[in-house]
Short mmCIF file of C-alpha atoms in Angstrom, two decimals:
data_model
loop_
_atom_site.label_atom_id
_atom_site.label_comp_id
_atom_site.label_asym_id
_atom_site.label_seq_id
_atom_site.Cartn_x
_atom_site.Cartn_y
_atom_site.Cartn_z
CA MET A 1 108.98 -65.29 -44.74
CA ALA A 2 110.99 -64.35 -47.75
CA THR A 3 110.51 -66.68 -50.67
CA SER A 4 112.52 -64.77 -53.38
CA THR A 5 116.19 -64.50 -53.55
CA THR A 6 118.84 -63.49 -56.20
CA GLY A 7 120.70 -66.73 -55.34
CA SER A 8 119.72 -70.32 -56.14
CA THR A 9 116.13 -71.50 -55.71
CA VAL A 10 117.05 -75.18 -55.76
CA LEU A 11 116.26 -75.50 -52.04
CA LEU A 12 113.03 -73.65 -52.06
CA PRO A 13 111.04 -76.78 -51.21
CA LEU A 14 113.29 -77.31 -48.09
CA SER A 15 112.65 -73.56 -47.28
CA HIS A 16 108.90 -74.24 -47.29
CA ALA A 17 109.27 -77.41 -45.22
CA VAL A 18 111.27 -75.75 -42.37
CA GLN A 19 109.50 -72.40 -42.65
CA LEU A 20 112.60 -70.32 -43.05
CA PRO A 21 113.56 -67.81 -45.70
CA ILE A 22 115.15 -69.26 -48.79
CA ASP A 23 118.33 -67.11 -48.34
CA GLN A 24 118.81 -68.42 -44.79
CA VAL A 25 118.36 -72.06 -46.05
CA ASN A 26 120.82 -71.37 -48.76
CA PHE A 27 123.35 -69.82 -46.24
CA VAL A 28 123.06 -72.92 -43.87
CA ALA A 29 123.32 -75.35 -46.79
CA CYS A 30 126.45 -73.53 -48.19
CA GLN A 31 128.05 -73.67 -44.69
CA VAL A 32 127.41 -77.34 -44.36
CA PHE A 33 128.84 -77.82 -47.86
CA ALA A 34 131.90 -75.65 -46.86
CA LEU A 35 132.39 -77.87 -43.79
CA LEU A 36 132.50 -81.05 -45.95
CA ALA A 37 134.70 -79.28 -48.57
CA ALA A 38 137.03 -78.20 -45.61
CA ILE A 39 137.59 -81.82 -44.64
CA TRP A 40 138.28 -82.78 -48.33
CA PHE A 41 140.61 -79.74 -48.66
CA ARG A 42 142.68 -80.82 -45.48
CA THR A 43 142.76 -84.43 -46.68
CA TYR A 44 143.40 -84.30 -50.34
CA LEU A 45 144.88 -80.87 -50.82
CA ASN A 46 147.11 -80.99 -47.82
CA SER A 47 150.07 -78.54 -47.84
CA SER A 48 152.46 -81.49 -47.66
CA LYS A 49 151.48 -82.79 -51.06
CA THR A 50 149.80 -79.80 -52.73
CA SER A 51 151.45 -76.53 -53.86
CA SER A 52 150.33 -73.28 -52.29
CA LEU A 53 149.19 -72.15 -55.88
CA ILE A 54 146.59 -74.98 -56.08
CA ARG A 55 145.45 -74.34 -52.58
CA HIS A 56 144.87 -70.66 -53.22
CA VAL A 57 143.04 -71.31 -56.50
CA VAL A 58 140.78 -73.98 -55.15
CA ALA A 59 140.00 -71.98 -51.94
CA THR A 60 139.19 -68.92 -53.92
CA LEU A 61 136.99 -70.72 -56.65
CA LEU A 62 135.05 -72.56 -53.97
CA GLY A 63 134.45 -69.32 -52.12
CA LEU A 64 133.10 -67.57 -55.20
CA TYR A 65 130.93 -70.49 -56.00
CA LEU A 66 129.41 -70.44 -52.57
CA ALA A 67 128.83 -66.57 -52.96
CA LEU A 68 127.11 -67.15 -56.29
CA PHE A 69 124.87 -69.94 -54.83
CA CYS A 70 123.76 -67.69 -51.98
CA PHE A 71 123.48 -64.32 -53.55
CA GLY A 72 123.62 -64.61 -57.39
CA TRP A 73 124.74 -61.55 -59.13
CA TYR A 74 125.06 -59.57 -55.92
CA ALA A 75 128.28 -61.65 -55.30
CA LEU A 76 129.82 -59.35 -57.94
CA HIS A 77 130.01 -56.73 -55.22
CA PHE A 78 132.56 -58.90 -53.41
CA ILE A 79 134.84 -58.86 -56.53
CA VAL A 80 134.30 -55.12 -57.06
CA GLN A 81 135.06 -53.99 -53.59
CA SER A 82 138.21 -56.37 -53.38
CA GLY A 83 139.45 -55.54 -56.73
CA ILE A 84 139.19 -51.68 -56.53
CA SER A 85 140.75 -51.85 -52.97
CA TYR A 86 143.76 -53.94 -54.45
CA PHE A 87 144.06 -51.36 -57.27
CA ILE A 88 144.26 -48.59 -54.61
CA MET A 89 146.92 -50.53 -52.80
CA ILE A 90 149.05 -50.83 -55.89
CA VAL A 91 148.57 -47.26 -57.18
CA ILE A 92 148.50 -45.00 -54.04
CA GLY A 93 151.61 -46.41 -52.40
CA VAL A 94 152.19 -47.73 -48.89
CA GLU A 95 152.32 -44.43 -47.05
CA HIS A 96 148.73 -43.39 -47.53
CA MET A 97 146.99 -46.47 -49.00
CA HIS A 98 145.54 -47.51 -45.60
CA LYS A 99 143.50 -44.31 -45.47
CA TYR A 100 142.17 -44.63 -48.97
CA CYS A 101 141.37 -48.34 -48.62
CA PHE A 102 139.68 -47.72 -45.33
CA VAL A 103 137.52 -44.89 -46.76
CA PHE A 104 136.67 -46.79 -49.95
CA ALA A 105 136.00 -50.20 -48.50
CA LEU A 106 133.79 -48.85 -45.63
CA GLY A 107 132.16 -46.37 -47.96
CA TYR A 108 131.21 -49.07 -50.60
CA LEU A 109 129.86 -51.28 -47.74
CA THR A 110 127.73 -48.54 -46.48
CA LEU A 111 126.37 -47.68 -49.94
CA CYS A 112 125.45 -51.36 -50.43
CA GLN A 113 123.86 -51.44 -46.91
CA ILE A 114 121.81 -48.35 -47.72
CA ALA A 115 120.57 -49.85 -50.94
CA ARG A 116 119.61 -53.14 -49.33
CA VAL A 117 117.92 -51.65 -46.18
CA TYR A 118 116.15 -48.56 -47.68
CA ILE A 119 115.48 -49.67 -51.30
CA PHE A 120 115.04 -53.47 -51.37
CA ASP A 121 114.41 -55.10 -48.01
CA TYR A 122 113.93 -52.98 -44.88
CA GLY A 123 113.45 -54.87 -41.67
CA GLN A 124 113.87 -58.26 -43.10
CA TYR A 125 115.79 -60.68 -40.86
CA SER A 126 117.63 -62.61 -43.40
CA ALA A 127 121.07 -63.56 -44.70
CA ASP A 128 122.04 -60.81 -47.14
CA PHE A 129 125.11 -60.03 -49.37
CA SER A 130 126.21 -57.19 -47.09
CA GLY A 131 127.02 -59.63 -44.35
CA PRO A 132 130.00 -61.16 -46.25
CA MET A 133 131.06 -57.69 -47.42
CA MET A 134 131.37 -56.77 -43.74
CA ILE A 135 134.04 -59.45 -43.29
CA ILE A 136 135.76 -58.54 -46.57
CA THR A 137 135.89 -54.94 -45.44
CA GLN A 138 137.60 -55.98 -42.19
CA LYS A 139 140.17 -58.00 -44.26
CA ILE A 140 140.83 -55.22 -46.70
CA THR A 141 141.38 -52.54 -44.04
CA SER A 142 143.38 -54.86 -41.74
CA LEU A 143 145.63 -55.83 -44.62
CA ALA A 144 146.11 -52.29 -45.74
CA PHE A 145 147.28 -51.28 -42.14
CA GLU A 146 149.45 -54.37 -41.92
CA ILE A 147 151.28 -53.66 -45.15
CA ARG A 148 151.89 -50.06 -44.19
CA ASP A 149 153.14 -51.16 -40.86
CA GLY A 150 155.48 -53.78 -42.54
CA ILE A 151 156.84 -51.76 -45.37
CA PHE A 152 156.61 -48.02 -44.45
CA CYS A 153 156.73 -47.77 -40.62
CA LYS A 154 159.77 -48.14 -38.53
CA GLU A 155 159.82 -51.05 -36.18
CA GLU A 156 160.34 -48.97 -32.99
CA THR A 157 157.20 -47.02 -33.76
CA LEU A 158 154.97 -50.18 -33.90
CA THR A 159 153.12 -51.84 -30.95
CA PRO A 160 153.96 -55.44 -30.24
CA SER A 161 150.85 -56.70 -31.98
CA GLN A 162 151.40 -54.40 -34.92
CA ARG A 163 155.01 -55.71 -35.22
CA ARG A 164 153.82 -59.32 -35.13
CA LEU A 165 151.03 -58.81 -37.82
CA ALA A 166 153.09 -56.56 -40.16
CA VAL A 167 153.24 -57.72 -43.74
CA ARG A 168 156.68 -57.12 -45.38
CA ARG A 169 155.73 -57.53 -49.04
CA MET A 170 152.76 -56.71 -51.34
CA PRO A 171 150.55 -59.80 -51.84
CA SER A 172 149.93 -61.05 -55.30
CA LEU A 173 146.41 -60.75 -56.76
CA LEU A 174 145.76 -64.42 -56.14
CA GLU A 175 147.03 -64.34 -52.58
CA TYR A 176 144.91 -61.34 -51.97
CA LEU A 177 141.66 -62.75 -53.49
CA SER A 178 142.28 -66.06 -51.67
CA TYR A 179 142.40 -64.20 -48.39
CA CYS A 180 139.44 -62.13 -48.92
CA CYS A 181 137.15 -64.67 -50.65
CA ASN A 182 138.26 -68.18 -49.62
CA PHE A 183 135.40 -70.67 -49.05
CA MET A 184 136.20 -71.10 -45.30
CA GLY A 185 135.31 -67.54 -44.45
CA ILE A 186 133.53 -65.81 -47.30
CA LEU A 187 129.98 -66.17 -45.93
CA ALA A 188 130.46 -65.80 -42.15
CA GLY A 189 134.14 -65.06 -41.57
CA PRO A 190 135.62 -64.86 -39.10
CA LEU A 191 138.39 -62.30 -39.65
CA CYS A 192 141.92 -63.70 -39.59
CA SER A 193 145.25 -62.03 -40.03
CA TYR A 194 146.84 -62.16 -43.42
CA LYS A 195 150.02 -63.72 -42.09
CA ASP A 196 148.10 -66.46 -40.22
CA TYR A 197 146.16 -67.25 -43.43
CA ILE A 198 149.17 -67.45 -45.65
CA ALA A 199 151.05 -69.60 -43.02
CA PHE A 200 148.14 -72.08 -43.20
CA ILE A 201 148.09 -72.17 -46.98
CA GLU A 202 151.84 -72.73 -47.13
CA GLY A 203 151.77 -75.31 -44.43
CA ARG A 204 153.79 -73.34 -41.86
CA SER A 205 151.11 -72.68 -39.21
CA TYR A 206 151.63 -76.03 -37.17
CA HIS A 207 155.50 -75.44 -37.10
CA VAL A 208 155.08 -71.69 -36.29
CA LYS A 209 152.63 -72.16 -33.42
CA GLU A 210 154.70 -75.04 -31.87
CA ALA A 211 157.73 -72.86 -31.95
CA GLU A 212 155.88 -69.98 -30.31
CA VAL A 213 154.39 -72.04 -27.51
CA ASN A 214 157.05 -74.59 -26.84
CA GLY A 215 160.25 -72.82 -27.90
CA LYS A 216 161.31 -72.15 -24.30
CA GLU A 217 160.05 -75.49 -22.89
CA ASP A 218 162.43 -77.91 -24.64
CA LEU A 219 159.37 -79.73 -26.03
CA LYS A 220 158.07 -80.77 -22.65
CA TYR A 221 155.39 -82.71 -24.43
CA ASP A 222 155.98 -85.18 -27.25
CA HIS A 223 153.35 -83.96 -29.79
CA LYS A 224 152.02 -85.62 -32.81
CA LYS A 225 150.72 -83.66 -35.66
CA PRO A 226 147.59 -81.91 -34.32
CA SER A 227 144.21 -83.16 -35.57
CA PRO A 228 141.04 -80.92 -35.42
CA ASN A 229 138.59 -83.82 -35.66
CA ALA A 230 137.65 -83.73 -31.88
CA VAL A 231 137.23 -79.96 -31.72
CA VAL A 232 135.25 -79.93 -35.07
CA VAL A 233 132.79 -82.50 -33.67
CA HIS A 234 132.43 -80.50 -30.39
CA LYS A 235 131.77 -77.25 -32.30
CA VAL A 236 129.24 -78.94 -34.66
CA VAL A 237 127.35 -80.18 -31.56
CA VAL A 238 127.37 -76.74 -30.14
CA CYS A 239 125.98 -75.40 -33.38
CA ALA A 240 123.19 -78.06 -33.44
CA ILE A 241 122.16 -77.14 -29.89
CA SER A 242 122.36 -73.42 -30.55
CA LEU A 243 120.14 -73.74 -33.65
CA GLY A 244 117.56 -75.87 -31.89
CA PHE A 245 117.41 -73.43 -28.91
CA TYR A 246 117.18 -70.50 -31.22
CA MET A 247 114.33 -71.87 -33.35
CA THR A 248 112.23 -72.74 -30.28
CA ALA A 249 113.09 -70.02 -27.81
CA THR A 250 112.52 -66.98 -30.11
CA ARG A 251 109.08 -68.17 -30.92
CA ILE A 252 108.21 -68.36 -27.13
CA LEU A 253 110.20 -65.27 -26.20
CA PRO A 254 110.03 -62.67 -29.03
CA VAL A 255 111.99 -59.49 -28.32
CA GLU A 256 109.11 -57.44 -29.89
CA TYR A 257 106.89 -58.31 -26.90
CA ASN A 258 108.93 -55.96 -24.78
CA ILE A 259 107.15 -52.98 -26.54
CA ASP A 260 103.72 -54.56 -26.37
CA GLU A 261 101.45 -51.91 -24.79
CA ARG A 262 99.43 -54.43 -22.93
CA PHE A 263 102.52 -56.16 -21.56
CA GLN A 264 104.00 -52.80 -20.42
CA GLU A 265 100.73 -51.81 -18.69
CA THR A 266 99.99 -55.03 -16.94
CA SER A 267 103.41 -56.35 -16.04
CA SER A 268 105.33 -55.45 -12.87
CA VAL A 269 108.87 -54.08 -13.11
CA PRO A 270 110.57 -57.46 -12.07
CA THR A 271 108.58 -59.23 -14.66
CA ARG A 272 109.60 -56.85 -17.40
CA VAL A 273 113.28 -56.97 -16.43
CA ILE A 274 113.20 -60.83 -16.39
CA TYR A 275 111.44 -60.99 -19.73
CA LEU A 276 113.91 -58.46 -21.33
CA TYR A 277 116.80 -60.63 -20.21
CA LEU A 278 115.24 -63.95 -21.33
CA SER A 279 114.17 -62.59 -24.73
CA LEU A 280 117.62 -61.14 -25.51
CA MET A 281 119.23 -64.27 -24.29
CA ALA A 282 117.07 -66.29 -26.71
CA ALA A 283 118.16 -64.23 -29.48
CA ARG A 284 121.85 -64.81 -29.02
CA PRO A 285 122.00 -68.48 -30.12
CA LYS A 286 121.51 -67.40 -33.70
CA TYR A 287 124.96 -65.78 -33.63
CA TYR A 288 126.28 -68.77 -31.56
CA PHE A 289 125.24 -71.09 -34.40
CA ALA A 290 126.66 -68.94 -37.26
CA TRP A 291 129.99 -68.14 -35.62
CA THR A 292 130.71 -71.57 -34.10
CA LEU A 293 129.95 -73.26 -37.49
CA ALA A 294 132.32 -70.80 -39.30
CA ASP A 295 134.94 -71.57 -36.62
CA ALA A 296 134.47 -75.36 -37.19
CA ILE A 297 134.79 -75.00 -41.03
CA ASN A 298 138.17 -73.30 -40.57
CA ASN A 299 139.27 -75.86 -38.07
CA ALA A 300 138.17 -78.74 -40.34
CA ALA A 301 140.31 -77.33 -43.12
CA GLY A 302 143.28 -77.32 -40.71
CA PHE A 303 143.15 -73.68 -40.02
CA GLY A 304 142.93 -72.29 -36.40
CA PHE A 305 145.58 -74.13 -34.57
CA GLN A 306 147.45 -71.86 -32.20
CA GLY A 307 149.70 -74.17 -30.24
CA TYR A 308 149.29 -76.16 -26.99
CA ASP A 309 148.26 -75.11 -23.55
CA LYS A 310 150.21 -75.62 -20.33
CA ASN A 311 148.90 -79.16 -20.10
CA GLY A 312 150.02 -80.04 -23.60
CA ASP A 313 146.45 -80.07 -25.04
CA GLU A 314 145.85 -78.71 -28.59
CA ASN A 315 144.16 -75.21 -28.88
CA TRP A 316 142.20 -74.65 -32.06
CA ASP A 317 140.68 -71.20 -31.06
CA LEU A 318 142.94 -68.95 -33.16
CA VAL A 319 139.99 -67.58 -35.17
CA SER A 320 137.18 -68.18 -32.65
CA ASN A 321 134.67 -65.46 -32.53
CA LEU A 322 133.05 -65.99 -29.16
CA ASN A 323 133.30 -67.69 -25.74
CA ILE A 324 129.66 -68.74 -24.82
CA LYS A 325 130.48 -69.42 -21.14
CA ASN A 326 132.06 -66.15 -20.55
CA ILE A 327 129.24 -64.27 -22.43
CA GLU A 328 126.45 -65.79 -20.31
CA PHE A 329 128.23 -65.38 -17.05
CA SER A 330 129.84 -61.94 -17.71
CA THR A 331 130.29 -59.87 -14.60
CA SER A 332 131.16 -56.62 -16.55
CA PHE A 333 130.25 -54.76 -19.71
CA LYS A 334 133.76 -55.14 -20.84
CA MET A 335 133.88 -58.85 -20.22
CA PHE A 336 130.76 -59.33 -22.36
CA ILE A 337 132.24 -57.23 -25.15
CA ASP A 338 135.59 -59.09 -24.99
CA ASN A 339 133.96 -62.39 -25.52
CA TRP A 340 131.31 -61.39 -28.06
CA ASN A 341 132.50 -61.19 -31.78
CA ILE A 342 136.02 -61.47 -30.70
CA GLN A 343 137.62 -61.06 -34.13
CA THR A 344 135.69 -57.84 -34.78
CA ALA A 345 136.55 -56.42 -31.43
CA LEU A 346 140.29 -57.21 -32.33
CA TRP A 347 139.75 -55.47 -35.75
CA LEU A 348 138.26 -52.32 -34.15
CA LYS A 349 141.08 -52.29 -31.71
CA ARG A 350 143.78 -52.69 -34.37
CA VAL A 351 142.47 -50.22 -36.95
CA CYS A 352 140.79 -47.62 -34.58
CA TYR A 353 141.34 -47.77 -30.90
CA GLU A 354 145.03 -48.30 -30.95
CA ARG A 355 145.58 -45.52 -33.60
CA ALA A 356 143.19 -42.89 -32.31
CA THR A 357 144.83 -39.74 -31.13
CA HIS A 358 141.98 -38.78 -28.95
CA SER A 359 138.46 -40.14 -27.72
CA PRO A 360 139.38 -43.83 -28.71
CA THR A 361 136.41 -45.35 -27.02
CA ALA A 362 133.87 -43.01 -28.75
CA ARG A 363 135.51 -43.40 -32.16
CA THR A 364 135.61 -47.18 -31.80
CA PHE A 365 131.93 -47.42 -31.03
CA LEU A 366 131.12 -45.11 -33.98
CA LEU A 367 133.13 -47.14 -36.31
CA SER A 368 131.44 -50.31 -35.01
CA ALA A 369 127.99 -48.74 -35.63
CA VAL A 370 128.90 -47.63 -39.18
CA TRP A 371 130.42 -50.99 -39.94
CA HIS A 372 127.29 -52.86 -38.73
CA GLY A 373 124.95 -51.00 -40.97
CA VAL A 374 122.39 -48.20 -41.40
CA TYR A 375 119.61 -49.32 -39.27
CA PRO A 376 118.90 -46.56 -36.68
CA GLY A 377 118.74 -49.24 -33.96
CA TYR A 378 122.42 -49.92 -34.40
CA TYR A 379 123.46 -46.35 -33.71
CA LEU A 380 121.19 -46.20 -30.64
CA THR A 381 122.69 -49.41 -29.35
CA PHE A 382 126.37 -48.26 -29.86
CA PHE A 383 125.67 -44.82 -28.39
CA THR A 384 124.15 -46.50 -25.36
CA GLY A 385 126.97 -48.92 -25.33
CA SER A 386 129.58 -46.23 -25.22
CA LEU A 387 127.88 -44.62 -22.18
CA MET A 388 127.65 -47.97 -20.49
CA THR A 389 131.32 -48.68 -20.98
CA LEU A 390 132.52 -45.41 -19.68
CA ALA A 391 130.14 -45.47 -16.72
CA ALA A 392 131.02 -49.13 -15.88
CA ARG A 393 134.61 -48.20 -15.90
CA ASN A 394 134.14 -45.48 -13.43
CA ILE A 395 132.01 -47.67 -11.14
CA ARG A 396 134.48 -50.54 -11.18
CA SER A 397 137.48 -48.24 -10.45
CA ASN A 398 135.66 -46.63 -7.48
CA VAL A 399 133.67 -49.58 -6.05
CA ARG A 400 135.26 -52.91 -6.80
CA HIS A 401 138.30 -52.70 -4.39
CA HIS A 402 135.84 -52.38 -1.40
CA PHE A 403 134.58 -55.98 -2.15
CA LEU A 404 138.08 -57.63 -2.32
CA GLN A 405 138.53 -57.97 1.42
CA SER A 406 137.00 -61.47 1.67
CA SER A 407 135.69 -64.28 -0.51
CA GLU A 408 132.13 -63.73 0.70
CA LEU A 409 132.26 -60.07 -0.29
CA LYS A 410 133.85 -60.86 -3.67
CA LEU A 411 131.12 -63.48 -4.27
CA MET A 412 128.40 -60.89 -3.44
CA TYR A 413 130.14 -58.46 -5.83
CA ASP A 414 130.24 -61.01 -8.65
CA VAL A 415 126.52 -61.79 -8.24
CA MET A 416 125.46 -58.20 -8.23
CA THR A 417 127.63 -57.26 -11.13
CA TRP A 418 126.42 -60.26 -13.07
CA ILE A 419 122.78 -59.20 -12.65
CA ALA A 420 123.66 -55.58 -13.44
CA THR A 421 125.65 -56.67 -16.58
CA GLN A 422 122.97 -58.85 -18.02
CA VAL A 423 120.27 -56.21 -17.50
CA ALA A 424 122.58 -53.52 -18.96
CA ILE A 425 123.49 -55.59 -21.99
CA SER A 426 119.74 -56.52 -22.66
CA TYR A 427 118.82 -52.85 -22.40
CA THR A 428 121.63 -51.75 -24.55
CA VAL A 429 121.14 -54.23 -27.47
CA ALA A 430 117.29 -54.20 -27.57
CA PRO A 431 117.36 -51.50 -30.42
CA PHE A 432 119.99 -53.62 -32.30
CA VAL A 433 117.16 -56.25 -32.64
CA LEU A 434 114.30 -53.91 -32.99
CA LEU A 435 116.24 -52.00 -35.81
CA SER A 436 113.84 -49.02 -36.44
CA VAL A 437 113.61 -45.70 -34.67
CA LYS A 438 110.05 -45.94 -33.48
CA PRO A 439 110.06 -49.30 -31.67
CA SER A 440 113.61 -48.59 -30.24
CA LEU A 441 112.52 -45.19 -28.77
CA GLN A 442 109.25 -46.75 -27.70
CA PHE A 443 111.26 -49.47 -25.75
CA TYR A 444 113.63 -46.81 -24.11
CA SER A 445 110.78 -44.49 -23.21
CA SER A 446 108.93 -47.36 -21.47
CA TRP A 447 111.92 -47.74 -19.31
CA TYR A 448 112.13 -43.90 -18.92
CA TYR A 449 115.61 -43.88 -20.26
CA CYS A 450 116.57 -44.93 -16.74
CA LEU A 451 119.96 -46.54 -17.47
CA HIS A 452 120.89 -43.59 -19.83
CA ILE A 453 120.24 -41.16 -17.04
CA LEU A 454 122.09 -43.37 -14.46
CA CYS A 455 125.17 -43.57 -16.78
CA ILE A 456 125.22 -39.78 -17.24
CA LEU A 457 124.95 -39.33 -13.45
CA VAL A 458 127.70 -41.64 -12.86
CA LEU A 459 130.09 -39.87 -15.36
CA LEU A 460 129.21 -36.49 -13.76
CA LEU A 461 129.38 -37.42 -10.11
CA MET A 462 131.86 -40.42 -9.96
CA PRO A 463 135.19 -39.43 -11.22
CA ALA A 464 137.42 -41.99 -12.86
CA ARG A 465 140.24 -43.11 -10.51
CA ALA A 466 143.62 -42.83 -12.21
CA ARG A 467 145.25 -46.21 -12.69
CA LYS A 468 148.80 -47.07 -13.31
CA LYS A 469 148.01 -49.35 -16.12
CA GLU A 470 146.13 -46.67 -17.94
CA ARG A 471 149.00 -44.16 -17.47
CA THR A 472 151.35 -46.77 -18.94
CA GLU A 473 148.92 -47.35 -21.82
CA LYS A 474 148.87 -43.66 -22.68
CA GLU A 475 152.46 -42.64 -22.09
CA SER A 476 154.54 -45.64 -23.14
CA ILE A 477 155.99 -46.20 -26.57
CA ALA A 478 156.18 -49.67 -27.95
CA PRO A 479 159.43 -51.47 -26.69
CA PRO A 480 162.09 -52.36 -29.15
CA PRO A 481 161.90 -55.78 -30.88
CA GLU A 482 164.33 -57.48 -28.67
CA LYS A 483 162.27 -56.67 -25.65
CA VAL A 484 158.79 -57.45 -27.06
CA ASN A 485 158.44 -60.93 -25.51
CA LYS A 486 159.52 -59.82 -22.09
CA ALA A 487 157.02 -56.87 -22.29
CA GLU A 488 154.20 -59.03 -23.38
CA ASP A 489 154.85 -61.59 -20.63
CA ASN A 490 154.83 -58.87 -17.94
CA SER A 491 151.85 -56.87 -19.32
CA GLU A 492 148.81 -56.75 -17.21
CA TYR A 493 146.57 -54.90 -19.52
CA ASN A 494 145.00 -57.09 -22.22
CA SER A 495 141.77 -56.33 -23.65
CA HIS A 496 141.01 -59.95 -24.43
CA ALA A 497 142.50 -61.74 -21.53
CA THR A 498 139.35 -63.43 -20.75
CA THR A 499 138.96 -65.16 -24.05
CA ASN A 500 140.21 -68.61 -24.92
CA ASN A 501 143.85 -68.06 -23.77
CA ASN A 502 144.31 -67.09 -27.38
CA SER A 503 148.06 -66.43 -27.94
CA SER A 504 147.39 -63.91 -30.75
CA GLN A 505 145.03 -62.00 -28.46
CA ARG A 506 147.52 -62.01 -25.54
CA GLU A 507 149.80 -60.05 -27.75
CA GLU A 508 147.06 -57.38 -27.99
CA THR A 509 148.92 -55.27 -25.24
CA ALA A 510 147.24 -51.83 -25.34
CA TRP A 511 150.35 -49.77 -26.05
CA ARG A 512 149.26 -46.57 -27.69
CA ARG A 513 151.18 -43.57 -28.88
CA PRO A 514 148.88 -40.50 -28.66
CA SER A 515 150.78 -38.60 -31.39
CA ALA A 516 151.43 -41.52 -33.72
CA PRO A 517 150.95 -40.41 -37.31
CA GLN A 518 148.39 -42.86 -38.70
#
């Protein structure tokens, strides 16, 4: 257990009491403080009675204070990365700044990850300063692309989602720092679009979302001003359950036991498969806790409202990062990915997949691996994940339609694909938890690389069936502005259709121009 930190040591006695590293205790304490500060921010610094300037200043100062409490002088990296990126935006100009910002922000993050992993703290499961930098990197690169789309690119060359997110003016330094380092998202995110954040600070988010959702319904429901209280309580309860489950289950079902030699020699294949699934499932609540708490903090501040559903109920999932139910009951590799770390998946789609001229899937998985860090296990996971995604796509397009003849066959198909998906996910992400080369390869060799070989055979022997939606995706150019709404309503392809009925995600229609100059 780590007992040293560059951050505050005030909570060291508590760290000893709960037997958790001090930096993890600091992280949780700061997030709890951020939750209380968010309630205060919404109550006493409401946009209806406080200027945007004050809200920007307070959000930024609170964020920097939390960073200093958690990481000490390492928090300077947040300022350096953000500051130099903003300087690049101002100096380079809108035509090419997205490239320079992307290379610098991701490169600076990678250098910090290399220093942390290979110089200071290899293999330590702990909260670290590179975690917040990963979120800041997403914000910097997203904003750079959005400014270029809004100022330099012609409207007709943009996809519907790019057009919606395009930023039409250069942010001021305060607006930029507030977006990158506000207290609601500096420690654990999640990523949000710059336009959504500014609308929240300026008090326009409720009005904008009501207009988006109810503009064609003549206000079917008589809405009062939305309140996040109920959804915040619900998400805090989910956090508490996730934390309790994680702290007990991981001690009973450690992932490392999968590579224990005696376990491998004495256990049957079904036992090893079941233990692999259970041990990786037990590791997930750590992320459920962190992401759901971060979501609750944003909601408590009044950020995250995205309109009303068809029943007139409020939806506060604008910046939600996961859908636990869809994760645990995923029946496809894609469904799992779409519901896990949702905002990061959207970021990868917006800055890489949509803009790639060739091999978008491989490039997206590579970017995801580089962004996550420099542990070899990450690269093994994302290489395997790329194979799994391509193979699963081929299997689905060749097999699924045979099971749609009756409800019984469809149920059988769902059960089989759920089992296959859970095993495939567990097999894929084991190196992500094991981190190092030796234990990761030891794990895969104990399974005789069976799923790798199976994926390669599928790709070689089972050709992908051409689908109309994919041809449309590759050949169509984004429709003109006046037809965007109609195109989005009729679109069948949505990489995040399974998640939260999120209106911003529904706009992520996968229009892509192969020759787009990005």
